[in-house]
mmCIF file of C-alpha atoms in Angstrom:
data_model
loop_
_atom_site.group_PDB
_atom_site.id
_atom_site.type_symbol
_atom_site.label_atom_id
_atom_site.label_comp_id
_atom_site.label_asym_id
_atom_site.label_seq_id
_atom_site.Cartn_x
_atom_site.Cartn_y
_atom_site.Cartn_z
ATOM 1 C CA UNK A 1 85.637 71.762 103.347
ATOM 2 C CA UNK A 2 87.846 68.618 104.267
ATOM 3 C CA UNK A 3 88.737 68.260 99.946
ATOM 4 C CA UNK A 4 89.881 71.926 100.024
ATOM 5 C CA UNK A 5 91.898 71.446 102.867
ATOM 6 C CA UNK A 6 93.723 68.322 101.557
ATOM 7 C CA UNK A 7 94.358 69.870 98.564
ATOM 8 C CA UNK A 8 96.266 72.914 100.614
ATOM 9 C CA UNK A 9 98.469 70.475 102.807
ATOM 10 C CA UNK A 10 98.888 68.563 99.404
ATOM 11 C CA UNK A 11 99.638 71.621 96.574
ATOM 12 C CA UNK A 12 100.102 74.739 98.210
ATOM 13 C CA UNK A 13 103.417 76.318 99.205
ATOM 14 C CA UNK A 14 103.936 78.452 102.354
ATOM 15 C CA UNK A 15 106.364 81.436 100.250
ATOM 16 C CA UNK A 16 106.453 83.378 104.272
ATOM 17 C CA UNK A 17 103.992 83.781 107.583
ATOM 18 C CA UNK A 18 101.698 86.183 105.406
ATOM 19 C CA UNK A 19 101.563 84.298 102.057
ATOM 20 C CA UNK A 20 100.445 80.780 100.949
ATOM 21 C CA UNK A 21 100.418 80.042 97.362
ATOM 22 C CA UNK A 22 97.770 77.838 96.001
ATOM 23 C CA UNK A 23 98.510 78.415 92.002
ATOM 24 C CA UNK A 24 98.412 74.730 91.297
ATOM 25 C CA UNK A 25 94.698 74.402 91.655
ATOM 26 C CA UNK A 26 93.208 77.589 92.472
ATOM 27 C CA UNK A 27 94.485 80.928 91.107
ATOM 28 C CA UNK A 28 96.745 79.961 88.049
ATOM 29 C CA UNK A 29 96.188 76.596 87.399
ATOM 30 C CA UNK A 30 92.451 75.862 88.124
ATOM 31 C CA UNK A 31 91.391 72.570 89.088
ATOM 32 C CA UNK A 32 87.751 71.858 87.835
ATOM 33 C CA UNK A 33 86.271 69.179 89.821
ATOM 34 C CA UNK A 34 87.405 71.266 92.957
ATOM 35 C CA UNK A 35 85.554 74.024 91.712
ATOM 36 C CA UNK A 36 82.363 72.436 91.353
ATOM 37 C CA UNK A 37 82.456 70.859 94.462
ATOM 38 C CA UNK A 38 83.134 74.320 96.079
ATOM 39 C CA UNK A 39 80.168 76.244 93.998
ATOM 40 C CA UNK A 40 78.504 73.331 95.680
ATOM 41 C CA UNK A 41 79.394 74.029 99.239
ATOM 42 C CA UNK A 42 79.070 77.608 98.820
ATOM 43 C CA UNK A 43 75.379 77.382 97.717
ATOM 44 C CA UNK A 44 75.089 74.471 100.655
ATOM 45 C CA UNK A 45 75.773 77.226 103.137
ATOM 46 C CA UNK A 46 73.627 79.942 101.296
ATOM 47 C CA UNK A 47 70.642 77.838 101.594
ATOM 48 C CA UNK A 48 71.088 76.936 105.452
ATOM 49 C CA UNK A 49 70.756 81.059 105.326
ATOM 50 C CA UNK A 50 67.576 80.694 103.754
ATOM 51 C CA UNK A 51 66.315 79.246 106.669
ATOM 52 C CA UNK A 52 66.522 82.936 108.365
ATOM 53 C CA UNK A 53 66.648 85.015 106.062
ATOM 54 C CA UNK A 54 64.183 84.177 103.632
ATOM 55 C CA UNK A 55 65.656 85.636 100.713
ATOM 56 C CA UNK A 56 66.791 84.093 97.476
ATOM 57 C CA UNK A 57 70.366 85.338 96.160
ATOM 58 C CA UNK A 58 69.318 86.984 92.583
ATOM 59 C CA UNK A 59 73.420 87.234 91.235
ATOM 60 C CA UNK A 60 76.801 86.373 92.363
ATOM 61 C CA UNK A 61 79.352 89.349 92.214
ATOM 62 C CA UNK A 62 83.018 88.565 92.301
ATOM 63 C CA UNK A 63 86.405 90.312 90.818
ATOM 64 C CA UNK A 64 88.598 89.603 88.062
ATOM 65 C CA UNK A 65 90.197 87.036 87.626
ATOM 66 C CA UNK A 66 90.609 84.967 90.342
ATOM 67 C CA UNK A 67 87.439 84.668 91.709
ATOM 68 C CA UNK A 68 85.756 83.791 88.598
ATOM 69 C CA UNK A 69 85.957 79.982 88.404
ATOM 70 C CA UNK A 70 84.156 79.495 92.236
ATOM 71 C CA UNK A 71 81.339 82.217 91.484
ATOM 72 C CA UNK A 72 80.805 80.190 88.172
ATOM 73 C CA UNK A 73 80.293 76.937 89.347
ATOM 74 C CA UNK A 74 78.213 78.521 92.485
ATOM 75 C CA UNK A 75 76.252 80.110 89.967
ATOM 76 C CA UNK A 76 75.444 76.800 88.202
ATOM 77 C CA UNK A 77 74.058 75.655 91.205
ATOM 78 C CA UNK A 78 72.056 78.612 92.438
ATOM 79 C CA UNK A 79 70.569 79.151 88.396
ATOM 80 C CA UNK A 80 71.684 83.118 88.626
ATOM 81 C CA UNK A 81 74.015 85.117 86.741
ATOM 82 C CA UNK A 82 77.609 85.919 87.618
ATOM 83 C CA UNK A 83 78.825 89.489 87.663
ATOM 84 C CA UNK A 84 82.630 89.774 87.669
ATOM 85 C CA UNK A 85 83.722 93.349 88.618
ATOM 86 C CA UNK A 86 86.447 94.496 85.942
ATOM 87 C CA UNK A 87 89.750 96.364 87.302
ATOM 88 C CA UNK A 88 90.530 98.284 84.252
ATOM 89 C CA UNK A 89 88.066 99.746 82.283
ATOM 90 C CA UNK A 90 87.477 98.363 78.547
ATOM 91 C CA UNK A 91 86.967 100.722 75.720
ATOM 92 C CA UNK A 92 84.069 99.142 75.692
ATOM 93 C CA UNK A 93 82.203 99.834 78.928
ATOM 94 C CA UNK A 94 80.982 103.375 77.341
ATOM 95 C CA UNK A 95 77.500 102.701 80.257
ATOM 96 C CA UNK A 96 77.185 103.901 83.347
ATOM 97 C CA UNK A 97 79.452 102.632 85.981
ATOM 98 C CA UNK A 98 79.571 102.131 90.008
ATOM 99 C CA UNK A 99 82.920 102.405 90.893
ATOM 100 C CA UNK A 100 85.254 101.506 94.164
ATOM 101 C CA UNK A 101 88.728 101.246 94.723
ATOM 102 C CA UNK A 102 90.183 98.408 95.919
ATOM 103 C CA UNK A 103 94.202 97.765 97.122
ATOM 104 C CA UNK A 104 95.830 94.420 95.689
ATOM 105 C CA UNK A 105 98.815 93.648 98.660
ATOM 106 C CA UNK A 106 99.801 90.788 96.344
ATOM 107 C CA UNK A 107 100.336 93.263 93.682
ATOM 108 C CA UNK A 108 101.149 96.744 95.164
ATOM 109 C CA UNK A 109 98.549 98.980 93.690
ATOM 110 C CA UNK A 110 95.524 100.099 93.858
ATOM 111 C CA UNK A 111 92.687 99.505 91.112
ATOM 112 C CA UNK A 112 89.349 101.240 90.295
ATOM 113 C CA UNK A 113 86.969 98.189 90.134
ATOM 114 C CA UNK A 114 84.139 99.121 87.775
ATOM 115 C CA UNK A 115 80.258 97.171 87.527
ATOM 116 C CA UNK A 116 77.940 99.001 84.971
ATOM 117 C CA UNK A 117 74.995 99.998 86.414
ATOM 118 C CA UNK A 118 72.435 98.074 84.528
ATOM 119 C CA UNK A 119 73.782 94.651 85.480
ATOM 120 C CA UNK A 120 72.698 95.393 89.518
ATOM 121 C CA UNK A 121 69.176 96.527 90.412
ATOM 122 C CA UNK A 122 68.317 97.862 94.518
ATOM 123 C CA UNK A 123 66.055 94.627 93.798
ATOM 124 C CA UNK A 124 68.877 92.095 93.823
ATOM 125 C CA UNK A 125 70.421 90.474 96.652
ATOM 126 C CA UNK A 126 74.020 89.579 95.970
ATOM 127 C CA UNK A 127 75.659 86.697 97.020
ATOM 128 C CA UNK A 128 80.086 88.166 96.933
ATOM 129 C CA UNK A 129 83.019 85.457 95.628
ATOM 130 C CA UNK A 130 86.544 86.435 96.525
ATOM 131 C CA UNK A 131 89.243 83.553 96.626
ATOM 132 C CA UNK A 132 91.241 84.960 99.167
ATOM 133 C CA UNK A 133 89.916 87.027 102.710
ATOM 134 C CA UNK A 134 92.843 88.551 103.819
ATOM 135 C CA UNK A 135 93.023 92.292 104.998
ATOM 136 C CA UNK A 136 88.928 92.299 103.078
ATOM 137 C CA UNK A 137 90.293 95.196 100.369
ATOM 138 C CA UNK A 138 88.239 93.169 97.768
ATOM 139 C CA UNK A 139 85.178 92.285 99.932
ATOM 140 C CA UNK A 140 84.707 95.898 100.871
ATOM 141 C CA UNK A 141 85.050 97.184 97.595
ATOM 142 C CA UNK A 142 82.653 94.789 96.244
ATOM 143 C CA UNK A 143 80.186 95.361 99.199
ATOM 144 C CA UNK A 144 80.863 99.153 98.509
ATOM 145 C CA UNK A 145 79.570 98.482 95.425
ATOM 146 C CA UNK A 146 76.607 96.259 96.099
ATOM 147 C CA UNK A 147 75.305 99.408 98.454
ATOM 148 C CA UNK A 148 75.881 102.179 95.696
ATOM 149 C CA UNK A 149 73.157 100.008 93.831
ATOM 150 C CA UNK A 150 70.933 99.845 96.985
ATOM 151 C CA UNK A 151 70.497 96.519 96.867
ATOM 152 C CA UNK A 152 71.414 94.055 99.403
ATOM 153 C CA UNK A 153 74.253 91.559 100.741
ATOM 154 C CA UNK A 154 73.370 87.805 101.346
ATOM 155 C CA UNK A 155 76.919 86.601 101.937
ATOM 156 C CA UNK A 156 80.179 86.400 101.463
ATOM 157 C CA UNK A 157 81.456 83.382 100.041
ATOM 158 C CA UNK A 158 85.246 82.697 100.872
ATOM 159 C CA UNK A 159 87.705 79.783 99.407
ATOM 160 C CA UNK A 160 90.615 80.910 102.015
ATOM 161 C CA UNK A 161 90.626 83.133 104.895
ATOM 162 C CA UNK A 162 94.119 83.840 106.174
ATOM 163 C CA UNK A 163 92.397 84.286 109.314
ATOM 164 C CA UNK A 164 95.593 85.506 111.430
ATOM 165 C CA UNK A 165 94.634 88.764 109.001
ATOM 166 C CA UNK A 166 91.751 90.834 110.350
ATOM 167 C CA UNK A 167 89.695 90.855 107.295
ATOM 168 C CA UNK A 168 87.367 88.126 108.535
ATOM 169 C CA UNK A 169 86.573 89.378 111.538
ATOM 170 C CA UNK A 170 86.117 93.437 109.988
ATOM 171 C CA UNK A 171 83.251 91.811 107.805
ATOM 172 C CA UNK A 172 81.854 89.269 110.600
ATOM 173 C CA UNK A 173 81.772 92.465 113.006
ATOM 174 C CA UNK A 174 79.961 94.386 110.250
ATOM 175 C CA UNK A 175 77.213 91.649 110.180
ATOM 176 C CA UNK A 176 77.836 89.778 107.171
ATOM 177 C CA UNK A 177 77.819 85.986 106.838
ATOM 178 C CA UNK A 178 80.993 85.246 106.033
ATOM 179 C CA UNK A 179 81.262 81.917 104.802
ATOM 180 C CA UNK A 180 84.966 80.529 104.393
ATOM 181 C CA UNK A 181 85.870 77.174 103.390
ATOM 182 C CA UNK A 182 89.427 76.983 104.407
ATOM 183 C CA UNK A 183 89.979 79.101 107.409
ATOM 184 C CA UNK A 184 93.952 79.214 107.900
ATOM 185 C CA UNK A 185 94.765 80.094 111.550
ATOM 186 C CA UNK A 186 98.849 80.775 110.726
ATOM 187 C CA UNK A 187 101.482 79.636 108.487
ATOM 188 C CA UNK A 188 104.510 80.138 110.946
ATOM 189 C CA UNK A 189 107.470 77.905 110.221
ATOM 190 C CA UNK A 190 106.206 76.994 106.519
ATOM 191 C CA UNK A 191 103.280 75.072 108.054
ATOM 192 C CA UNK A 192 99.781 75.816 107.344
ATOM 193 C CA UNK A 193 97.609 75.421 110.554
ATOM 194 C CA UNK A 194 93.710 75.080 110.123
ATOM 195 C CA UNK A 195 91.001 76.960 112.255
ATOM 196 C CA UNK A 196 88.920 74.275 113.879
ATOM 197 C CA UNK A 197 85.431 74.988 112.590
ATOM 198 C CA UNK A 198 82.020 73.693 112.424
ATOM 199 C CA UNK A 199 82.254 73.258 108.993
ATOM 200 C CA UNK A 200 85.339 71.468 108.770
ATOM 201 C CA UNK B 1 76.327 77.093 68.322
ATOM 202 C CA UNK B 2 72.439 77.983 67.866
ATOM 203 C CA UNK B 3 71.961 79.088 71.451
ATOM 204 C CA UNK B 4 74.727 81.324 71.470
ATOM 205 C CA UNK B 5 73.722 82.961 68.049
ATOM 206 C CA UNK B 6 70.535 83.678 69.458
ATOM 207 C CA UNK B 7 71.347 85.412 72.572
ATOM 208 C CA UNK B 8 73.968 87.568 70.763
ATOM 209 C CA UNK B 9 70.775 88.133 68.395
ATOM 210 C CA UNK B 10 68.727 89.248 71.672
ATOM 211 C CA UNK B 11 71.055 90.844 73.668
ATOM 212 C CA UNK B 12 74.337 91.691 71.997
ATOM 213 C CA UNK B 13 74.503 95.617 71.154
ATOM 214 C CA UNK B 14 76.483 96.617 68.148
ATOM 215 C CA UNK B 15 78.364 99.631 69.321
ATOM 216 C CA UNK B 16 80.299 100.446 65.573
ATOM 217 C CA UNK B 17 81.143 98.548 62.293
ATOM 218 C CA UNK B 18 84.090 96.847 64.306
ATOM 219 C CA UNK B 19 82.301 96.410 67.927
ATOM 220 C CA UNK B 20 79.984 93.868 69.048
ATOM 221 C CA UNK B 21 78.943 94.302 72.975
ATOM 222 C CA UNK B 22 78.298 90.933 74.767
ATOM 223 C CA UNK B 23 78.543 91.947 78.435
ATOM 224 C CA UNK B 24 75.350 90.777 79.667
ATOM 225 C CA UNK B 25 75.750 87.517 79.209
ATOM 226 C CA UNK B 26 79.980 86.814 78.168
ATOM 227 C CA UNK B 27 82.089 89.607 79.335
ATOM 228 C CA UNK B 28 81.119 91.100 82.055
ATOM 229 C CA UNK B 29 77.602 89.693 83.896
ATOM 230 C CA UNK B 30 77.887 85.856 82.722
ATOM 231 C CA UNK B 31 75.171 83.253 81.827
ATOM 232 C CA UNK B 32 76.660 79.979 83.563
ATOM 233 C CA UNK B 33 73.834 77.916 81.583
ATOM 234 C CA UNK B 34 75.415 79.053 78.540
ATOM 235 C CA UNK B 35 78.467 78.812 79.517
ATOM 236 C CA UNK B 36 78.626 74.675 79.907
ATOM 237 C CA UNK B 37 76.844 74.839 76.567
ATOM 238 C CA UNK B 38 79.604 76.287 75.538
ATOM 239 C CA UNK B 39 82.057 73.563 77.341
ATOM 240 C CA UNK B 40 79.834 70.901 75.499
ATOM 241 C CA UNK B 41 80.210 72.366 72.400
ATOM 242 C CA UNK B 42 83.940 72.666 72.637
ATOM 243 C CA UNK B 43 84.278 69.345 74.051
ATOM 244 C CA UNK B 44 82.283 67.862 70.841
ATOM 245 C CA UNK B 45 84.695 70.062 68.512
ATOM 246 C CA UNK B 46 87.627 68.761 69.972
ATOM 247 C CA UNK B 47 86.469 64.496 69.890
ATOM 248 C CA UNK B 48 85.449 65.135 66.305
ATOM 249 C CA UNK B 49 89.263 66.044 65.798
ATOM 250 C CA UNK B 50 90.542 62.894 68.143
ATOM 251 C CA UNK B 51 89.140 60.664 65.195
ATOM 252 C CA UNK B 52 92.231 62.288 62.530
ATOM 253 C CA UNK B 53 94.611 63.251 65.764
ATOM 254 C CA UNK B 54 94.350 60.406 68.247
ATOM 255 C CA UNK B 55 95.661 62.696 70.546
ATOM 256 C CA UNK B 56 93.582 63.783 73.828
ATOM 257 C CA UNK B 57 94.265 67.233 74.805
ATOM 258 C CA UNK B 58 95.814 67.383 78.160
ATOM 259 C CA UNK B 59 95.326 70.882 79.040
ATOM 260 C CA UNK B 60 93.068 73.984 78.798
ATOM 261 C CA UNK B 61 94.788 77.353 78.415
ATOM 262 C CA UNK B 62 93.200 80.612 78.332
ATOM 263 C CA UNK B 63 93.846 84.422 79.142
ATOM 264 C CA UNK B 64 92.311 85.885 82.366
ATOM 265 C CA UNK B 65 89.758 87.218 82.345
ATOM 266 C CA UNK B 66 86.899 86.729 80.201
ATOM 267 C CA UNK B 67 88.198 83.479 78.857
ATOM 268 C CA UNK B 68 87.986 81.986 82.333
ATOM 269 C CA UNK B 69 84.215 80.949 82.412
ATOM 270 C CA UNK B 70 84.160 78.779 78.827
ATOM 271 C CA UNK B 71 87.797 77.170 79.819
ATOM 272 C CA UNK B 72 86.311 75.939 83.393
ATOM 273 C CA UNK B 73 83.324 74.644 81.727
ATOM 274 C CA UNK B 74 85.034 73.108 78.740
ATOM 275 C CA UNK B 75 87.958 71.364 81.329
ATOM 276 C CA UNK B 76 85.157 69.874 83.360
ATOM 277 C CA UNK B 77 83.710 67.914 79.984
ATOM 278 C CA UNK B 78 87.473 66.900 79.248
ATOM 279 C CA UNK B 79 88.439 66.267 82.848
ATOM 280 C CA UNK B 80 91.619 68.264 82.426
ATOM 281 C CA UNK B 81 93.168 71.631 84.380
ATOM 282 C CA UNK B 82 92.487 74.799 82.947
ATOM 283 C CA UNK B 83 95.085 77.048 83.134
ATOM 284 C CA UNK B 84 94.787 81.281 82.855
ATOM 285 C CA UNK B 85 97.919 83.226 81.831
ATOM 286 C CA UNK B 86 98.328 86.126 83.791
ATOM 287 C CA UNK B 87 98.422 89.762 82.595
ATOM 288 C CA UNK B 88 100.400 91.097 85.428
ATOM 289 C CA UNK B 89 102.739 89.288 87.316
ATOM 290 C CA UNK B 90 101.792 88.646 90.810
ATOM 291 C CA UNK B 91 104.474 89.346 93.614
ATOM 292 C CA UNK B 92 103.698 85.374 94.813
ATOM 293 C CA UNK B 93 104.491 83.951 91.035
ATOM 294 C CA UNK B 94 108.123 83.450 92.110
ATOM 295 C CA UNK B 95 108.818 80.821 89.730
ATOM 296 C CA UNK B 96 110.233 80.373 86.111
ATOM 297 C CA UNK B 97 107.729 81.716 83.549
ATOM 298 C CA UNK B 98 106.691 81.544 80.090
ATOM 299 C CA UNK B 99 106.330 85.292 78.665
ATOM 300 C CA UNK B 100 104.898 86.278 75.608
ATOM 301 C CA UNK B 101 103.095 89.885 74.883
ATOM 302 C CA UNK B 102 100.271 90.710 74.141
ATOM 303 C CA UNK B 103 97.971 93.953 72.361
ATOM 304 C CA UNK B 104 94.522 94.527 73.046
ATOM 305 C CA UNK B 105 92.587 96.545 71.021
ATOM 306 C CA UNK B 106 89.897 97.230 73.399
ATOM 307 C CA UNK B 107 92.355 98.549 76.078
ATOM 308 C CA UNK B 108 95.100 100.307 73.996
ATOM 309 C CA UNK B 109 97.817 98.834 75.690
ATOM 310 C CA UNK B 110 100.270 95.522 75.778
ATOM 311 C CA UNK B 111 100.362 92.728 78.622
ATOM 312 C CA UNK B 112 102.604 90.600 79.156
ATOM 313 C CA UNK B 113 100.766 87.171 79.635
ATOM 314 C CA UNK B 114 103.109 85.144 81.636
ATOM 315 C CA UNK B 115 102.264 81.422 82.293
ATOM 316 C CA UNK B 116 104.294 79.466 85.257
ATOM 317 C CA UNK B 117 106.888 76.834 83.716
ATOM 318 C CA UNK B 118 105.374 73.899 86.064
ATOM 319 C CA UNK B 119 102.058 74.100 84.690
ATOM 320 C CA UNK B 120 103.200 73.421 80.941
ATOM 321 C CA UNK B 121 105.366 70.412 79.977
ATOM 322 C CA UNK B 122 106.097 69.740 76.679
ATOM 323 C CA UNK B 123 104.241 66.467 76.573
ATOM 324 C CA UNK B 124 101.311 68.267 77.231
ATOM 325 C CA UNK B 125 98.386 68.808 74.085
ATOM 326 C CA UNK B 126 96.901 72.226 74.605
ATOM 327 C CA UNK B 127 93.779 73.291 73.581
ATOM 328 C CA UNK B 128 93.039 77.179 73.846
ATOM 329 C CA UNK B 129 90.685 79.083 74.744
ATOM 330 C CA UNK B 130 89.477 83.090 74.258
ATOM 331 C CA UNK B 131 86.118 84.520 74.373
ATOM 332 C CA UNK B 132 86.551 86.831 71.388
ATOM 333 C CA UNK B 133 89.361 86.678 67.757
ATOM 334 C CA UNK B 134 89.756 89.381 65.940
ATOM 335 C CA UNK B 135 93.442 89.931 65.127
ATOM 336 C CA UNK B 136 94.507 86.950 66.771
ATOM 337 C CA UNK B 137 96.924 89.608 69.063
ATOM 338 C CA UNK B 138 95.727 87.165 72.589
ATOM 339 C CA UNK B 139 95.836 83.460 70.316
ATOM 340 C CA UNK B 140 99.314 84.066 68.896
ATOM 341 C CA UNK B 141 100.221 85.133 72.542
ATOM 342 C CA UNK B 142 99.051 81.673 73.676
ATOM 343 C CA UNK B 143 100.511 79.969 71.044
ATOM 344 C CA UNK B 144 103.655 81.300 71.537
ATOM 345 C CA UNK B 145 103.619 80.416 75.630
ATOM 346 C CA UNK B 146 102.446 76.669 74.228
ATOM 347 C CA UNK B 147 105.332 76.268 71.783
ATOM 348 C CA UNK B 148 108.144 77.742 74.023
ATOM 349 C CA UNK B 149 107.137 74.940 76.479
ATOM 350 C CA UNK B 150 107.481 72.801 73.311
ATOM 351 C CA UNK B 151 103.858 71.348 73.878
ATOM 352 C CA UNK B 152 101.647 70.447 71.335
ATOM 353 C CA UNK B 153 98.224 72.360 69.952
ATOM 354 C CA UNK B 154 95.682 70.486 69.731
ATOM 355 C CA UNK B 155 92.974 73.450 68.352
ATOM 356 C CA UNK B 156 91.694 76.977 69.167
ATOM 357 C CA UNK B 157 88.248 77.473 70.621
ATOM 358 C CA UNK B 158 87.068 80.934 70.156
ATOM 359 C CA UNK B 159 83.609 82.071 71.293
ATOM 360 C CA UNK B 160 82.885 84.514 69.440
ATOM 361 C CA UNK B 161 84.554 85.131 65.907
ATOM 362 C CA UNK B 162 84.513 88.224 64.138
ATOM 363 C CA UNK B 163 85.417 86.838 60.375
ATOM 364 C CA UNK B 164 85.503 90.075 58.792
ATOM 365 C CA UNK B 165 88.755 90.573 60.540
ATOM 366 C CA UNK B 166 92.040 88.701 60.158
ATOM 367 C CA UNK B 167 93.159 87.210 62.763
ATOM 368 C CA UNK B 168 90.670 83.364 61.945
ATOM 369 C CA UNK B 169 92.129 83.259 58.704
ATOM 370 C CA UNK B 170 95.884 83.487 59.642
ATOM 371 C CA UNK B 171 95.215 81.092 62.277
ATOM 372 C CA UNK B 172 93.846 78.636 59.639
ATOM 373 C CA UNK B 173 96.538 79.462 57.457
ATOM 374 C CA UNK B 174 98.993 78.545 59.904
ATOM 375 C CA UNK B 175 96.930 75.129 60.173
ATOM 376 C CA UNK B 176 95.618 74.992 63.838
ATOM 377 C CA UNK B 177 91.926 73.854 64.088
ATOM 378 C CA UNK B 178 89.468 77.079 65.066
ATOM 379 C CA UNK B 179 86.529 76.053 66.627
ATOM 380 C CA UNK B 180 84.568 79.365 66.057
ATOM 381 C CA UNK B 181 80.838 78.930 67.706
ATOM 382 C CA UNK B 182 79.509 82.080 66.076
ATOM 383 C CA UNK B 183 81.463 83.478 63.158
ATOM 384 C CA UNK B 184 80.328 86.870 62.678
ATOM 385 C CA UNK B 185 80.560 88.315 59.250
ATOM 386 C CA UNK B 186 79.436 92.078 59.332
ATOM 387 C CA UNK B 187 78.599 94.194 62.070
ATOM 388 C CA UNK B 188 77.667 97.001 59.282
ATOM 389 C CA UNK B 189 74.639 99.258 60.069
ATOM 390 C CA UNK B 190 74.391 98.190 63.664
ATOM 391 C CA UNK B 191 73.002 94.582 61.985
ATOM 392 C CA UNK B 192 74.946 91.218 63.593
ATOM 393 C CA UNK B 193 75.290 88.957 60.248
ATOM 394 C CA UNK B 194 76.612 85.774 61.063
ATOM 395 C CA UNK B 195 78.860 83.065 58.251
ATOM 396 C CA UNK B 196 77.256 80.887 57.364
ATOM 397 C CA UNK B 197 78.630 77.443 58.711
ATOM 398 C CA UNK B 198 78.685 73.911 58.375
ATOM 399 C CA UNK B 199 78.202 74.084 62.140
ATOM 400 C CA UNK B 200 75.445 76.498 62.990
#
C-alpha cells in the first residue's frame, strides 16, 4: 500500500535493526484518513478471497489497543462488528471467557487476552487485525482463540510485517492468508528496506 | 443521541445500581455504524460551540482502549489526529512524556496515562474523548496531560454519562463543555433511566 509506505519513509523512526517506530500516525498518534484508506485495502484483499473461498467474514477480531483503529475502519467497510480482545480483565466481564496468552516483546510480559464467549459463535468466520506481524505472539493468540470457539479464520490482516522476523512466514506455512500492507524486509543501518510485493 | 439510547435500551445489561454493561456494542464487540454516529454527533456538538469559541479544535485525545473507536470516528468528521494516551509505557516510547495518573474503578488499580511531548503543543485546542464518566478519575487525567502541554480545551465528549455520579457535574463546575450523548440518571432496580435533555 504505496500511502502506507510513504508515510513510513516519511514519519517513522528506525530506534535499532529489530524496531521501527511508527507512533506519529499509527500506534500513538493515529492518523484518520490513513486508517480508512487501510480498512479499505484490507477489505480490497478480503474480497479477492471471496473469489475462492466463498465465504463472507461475519466479525473482525483484533487486540487492545493498537489494533483497534484499522479493524474499525475495515469493519465500516465490510458492515460487521469489531471484537477487540481485552488484556486485563474488567470487573466487569463477570461472562464466560476464551482465554490465550499472548507475549508483548515491546513490553516484556506476558498477558492473558480474554473474548467472552457470547460475542464468537463456531458459525462466524473471523477476519484477525494486528498492527504489527513480528514474531506472530498476537496472531496466534488471537487465532488460538478463534479455534476455542470452533469457528473459522478468513485472514489475517497486517499494517506492518517486520518480515526479517519469522512471524509471517509461521502463519503463511500454517495456511493462513496473511495479508500485509507494508512488508519491511530489514532496517539495518537506520534504513527501512521494503519487500517487493505484488501488492505494492 | 436517540440511536445510542436505544441500543443501550436493547442491549445494555444492568449488572448493579452503579453498573451498566455495554460490551456488545461499545466496550468490547463494537458497532462501527454506531460508532460514526457517534463521530457525527460529536462533530455537531463541537461546531455548535465554534459559534461562542471561534476556535477549531486541533486535536482528538482519548485513553486506550475503549475510547479509541468514537475518537477515530469523531477525528475523521473534524479532519484532525486522534491521539490515545497510553496506560503502560511501551519500551519504544523513548521520548519526553506527559504523565498524569489515573484510577479505574472497574479494574481496582492506577495507570499512569502517559502521552508523548511531540504530539501535544500548546497551540493545540483539544477536544477529549472517553466512552464512559463517572468520577471523572480518566477526564481529569486528560485534562491534566492537556494543560501541562499548556494547550487549550476545547470540550469533553463522553459517550455514555452516568449523572447520578459526580464526576459530569465537577466537570461543569470547572466550566469545560460535556457533550454527554446519553446521560443516565438511575440504574436502580436493574431499570436504565435516562436525563432528560435538551439533546435527546
Amino acid at each position: 500500500m504505496q500511502e502506507l509506505k510513504k508515510k513510513i519513509l516519511q514519519e517513522g523512526r528506525v530506534l535499532s535493526d529489530q524496531v521501527l517506530k511508527v507512533d506519529s500516525f499509527l500506534n500513538h498518534q493515529v492518523d484518520p484518513q490513513l486508517m480508512v484508506g487501510i480498512g479499505k485495502e484490507f477489505s480490497a484483499r478480503i474480497h479477492e478471497g471471496y473469489a475462492t473461498e466463498n465465504k463472507k467474514v461475519t466479525k473482525i477480531l483484533t487486540i487492545e489497543s493498537s489494533g483497534i483503529p484499522a479493524a474499525l475502519t475495515t469493519g465500516l467497510e465490510l458492515d460487521v462488528p469489531v471484537i477487540f480482545a481485552r488484556k486485563k480483565k474488567s470487573l466487569t466481564m463477570t461472562d464466560e471467557n476464551y482465554v490465550s496468552q499472548v507475549y508483548s516483546f515491546t513490553k516484556e510480559e506476558t498477558n492473558d487476552i480474554t473474548v467472552s464467549k457470547k460475542f464468537l459463535d463456531a458459525d462466524e468466520h473471523v477476519y484477525i487485525i494486528d498492527d504489527f506481524l513480528a514474531h506472530g505472539a498476537a496472531a496466534h493468540g488471537l487465532i488460538d482463540i478463534v479455534q476455542q470457539a470452533g469457528a473459522t479464520i478468513a485472514g489475517i490482516g497486517i499494517i506492518i510485517e517486520k518480515s526479517f522476523q519469522d512471524g509471517g512466514q509461521k502463519l503463511r506455512d500454517l495456511g493462513y492468508p496473511v495479508h500485509s500492507l507494508a512488508r519491511i524486509k530489514s532496517l539495518r543501518d537506520g534504513i527501512v528496506e521494503f519487500m517487493e510485493d505484488e501488492h505494492s
